[in-house]
Amino acid sequence: MENNIKAMLLSAVLLSGSCSSSEDGRISWGRLPDLPNPPSVSEYLSVPLGVSAPFMGLLGETLVVAGGCNFPDKPVADGGCKRFYDEIWALDLSGNANAWKLVGHLPRALAYGCSVTTPSGIVCVGGNDSERSFAECFSLRWSADRSEIVAHPLQSLPCTVDNSSTAFSSGSVFVAGGNCDGQPSRMVFRGDLSPEGDSIQWNKMSDFPGPARVQPVLAAIGSGTDLQVCLAGGFQPGDNKVPPQIPSNVLVWKENEWTEVSSLPTLSDGSPRTLTGGCAVAMADNSVLFFGGVNYDCFFAAVDRPRCIAEAEAAGDSLTVAKLKEEGREYLRHDVSWYKFNDDLWLYNIASGEWKCLGTNESLARAGAGAVICENNVFIVCGELKPGIRTPQVSVVTINE
């Protein structure tokens, strides 16, 4: 597969017209074809919009993206309605990787679930549509009889789950955080996947400590007594009396115990970092790559604004109320750069606790993107450029040895 991936990367560089690299030459970036619009949208819109929060992963040498959501008719800032999709798209990485193909449909239109690549298929967990969340789980697998990718049902979780994160290692699927039965959660589940991948047995693990984490990132490495699950990012929503909490630490589960092992690196100006809405992928050397997600300060101000308005109203501070409401009205109308999504790539070594920045690139500045690693290549699919605005871009980050 290595030679095929190298050929694919050459075509990715040619497609993008250029390929940027980190200062030390260890990291390079390229692009693959943009994800197309679903047929229901391409009938009247030729420019690809991209989606946020899709299921995605790898089936052999095929990159798969399924579901997701966007605002196809008009921007959310202008009152646009979010639309959810059920299309399953595939990009063959064994050749020139020059076109996505529509290769199936999910059981229903879904986004905001979580998914992970396993040897037997892409396990997809939960998610929601415009009306409700789901507990169902399924595995995306290629059906030779039907010449398409199909969703094979697996055991459901004991609660509905959305905006959580998942990881896989040594035959087990891990699901952490998100909303469980509609409530921000600290719950963690472990699913033991059968060797054939046709069944899974879910068991509840111990809750992780601290606040709930909606839209966290998760990675798993090792096996047996060396198995470790690494959790970062996410936030616990507040209300009119209690501010939100956005943890900036990293937790690791090992031998049935959660431990705080590190803080996320601060931003260049010293302000805190969050990985909420970002990505994490496990490396083969007991390290985890972290990237993407929202800016801590911008995001906190947005999710805490309702409480601040309520507080100002209770105090009779009409000037502050008016100012905050105006900020809320304008929040979705800023340029992409105003939101300061994270554009740097961080490598965290769990054993040593060392953090290393491998480079920066605008293709990393996404929230709600999908990411999967194959050999030394990380594929990043779609996501948001800013709240409500998606990108169809599919990027490749190559870690040169």
JSON list of C-alpha atoms in Angstrom, two decimals, residues 2 38 49 60 80 83 107 130 144 146 154 175 210 214 228 243 260 266 297 355 357 359 363 365 371-372 374 388:
[
{"chain": "A", "resi": 2, "resn": "GLU", "atom": "CA", "xyz": [2.93, 2.36, 0.63]},
{"chain": "A", "resi": 38, "resn": "PRO", "atom": "CA", "xyz": [-24.92, 15.64, -2.55]},
{"chain": "A", "resi": 49, "resn": "LEU", "atom": "CA", "xyz": [-19.96, 23.48, 0.05]},
{"chain": "A", "resi": 60, "resn": "GLY", "atom": "CA", "xyz": [-8.36, -0.53, 2.83]},
{"chain": "A", "resi": 80, "resn": "GLY", "atom": "CA", "xyz": [-30.43, 29.49, 6.89]},
{"chain": "A", "resi": 83, "resn": "ARG", "atom": "CA", "xyz": [-29.53, 20.19, 6.31]},
{"chain": "A", "resi": 107, "resn": "PRO", "atom": "CA", "xyz": [-29.67, 4.31, 7.33]},
{"chain": "A", "resi": 130, "resn": "SER", "atom": "CA", "xyz": [-32.62, 18.00, 13.05]},
{"chain": "A", "resi": 144, "resn": "ALA", "atom": "CA", "xyz": [-19.21, -7.06, -3.14]},
{"chain": "A", "resi": 146, "resn": "ARG", "atom": "CA", "xyz": [-24.21, -4.90, -3.97]},
{"chain": "A", "resi": 154, "resn": "LEU", "atom": "CA", "xyz": [-24.12, -3.28, 15.68]},
{"chain": "A", "resi": 175, "resn": "VAL", "atom": "CA", "xyz": [-16.49, 6.44, 23.11]},
{"chain": "A", "resi": 210, "resn": "GLY", "atom": "CA", "xyz": [-13.66, 17.10, 35.87]},
{"chain": "A", "resi": 214, "resn": "VAL", "atom": "CA", "xyz": [-18.89, 18.06, 24.52]},
{"chain": "A", "resi": 228, "resn": "GLN", "atom": "CA", "xyz": [-3.88, 4.01, 27.08]},
{"chain": "A", "resi": 243, "resn": "PRO", "atom": "CA", "xyz": [-20.41, 29.96, 33.23]},
{"chain": "A", "resi": 260, "resn": "GLU", "atom": "CA", "xyz": [-4.42, 14.23, 34.40]},
{"chain": "A", "resi": 266, "resn": "THR", "atom": "CA", "xyz": [-0.74, 27.75, 25.35]},
{"chain": "A", "resi": 297, "resn": "ASP", "atom": "CA", "xyz": [-11.25, 33.03, 24.11]},
{"chain": "A", "resi": 355, "resn": "TRP", "atom": "CA", "xyz": [4.99, 18.52, 23.37]},
{"chain": "A", "resi": 357, "resn": "CYS", "atom": "CA", "xyz": [4.93, 21.81, 17.38]},
{"chain": "A", "resi": 359, "resn": "GLY", "atom": "CA", "xyz": [4.32, 23.17, 11.88]},
{"chain": "A", "resi": 363, "resn": "SER", "atom": "CA", "xyz": [-5.67, 23.55, 6.30]},
{"chain": "A", "resi": 365, "resn": "ALA", "atom": "CA", "xyz": [-7.74, 25.55, 11.07]},
{"chain": "A", "resi": 371, "resn": "ALA", "atom": "CA", "xyz": [-9.29, 12.94, 10.37]},
{"chain": "A", "resi": 372, "resn": "VAL", "atom": "CA", "xyz": [-7.71, 9.54, 9.87]},
{"chain": "A", "resi": 374, "resn": "CYS", "atom": "CA", "xyz": [-2.63, 5.84, 7.20]},
{"chain": "A", "resi": 388, "resn": "GLY", "atom": "CA", "xyz": [-21.82, 27.94, 9.95]}
]
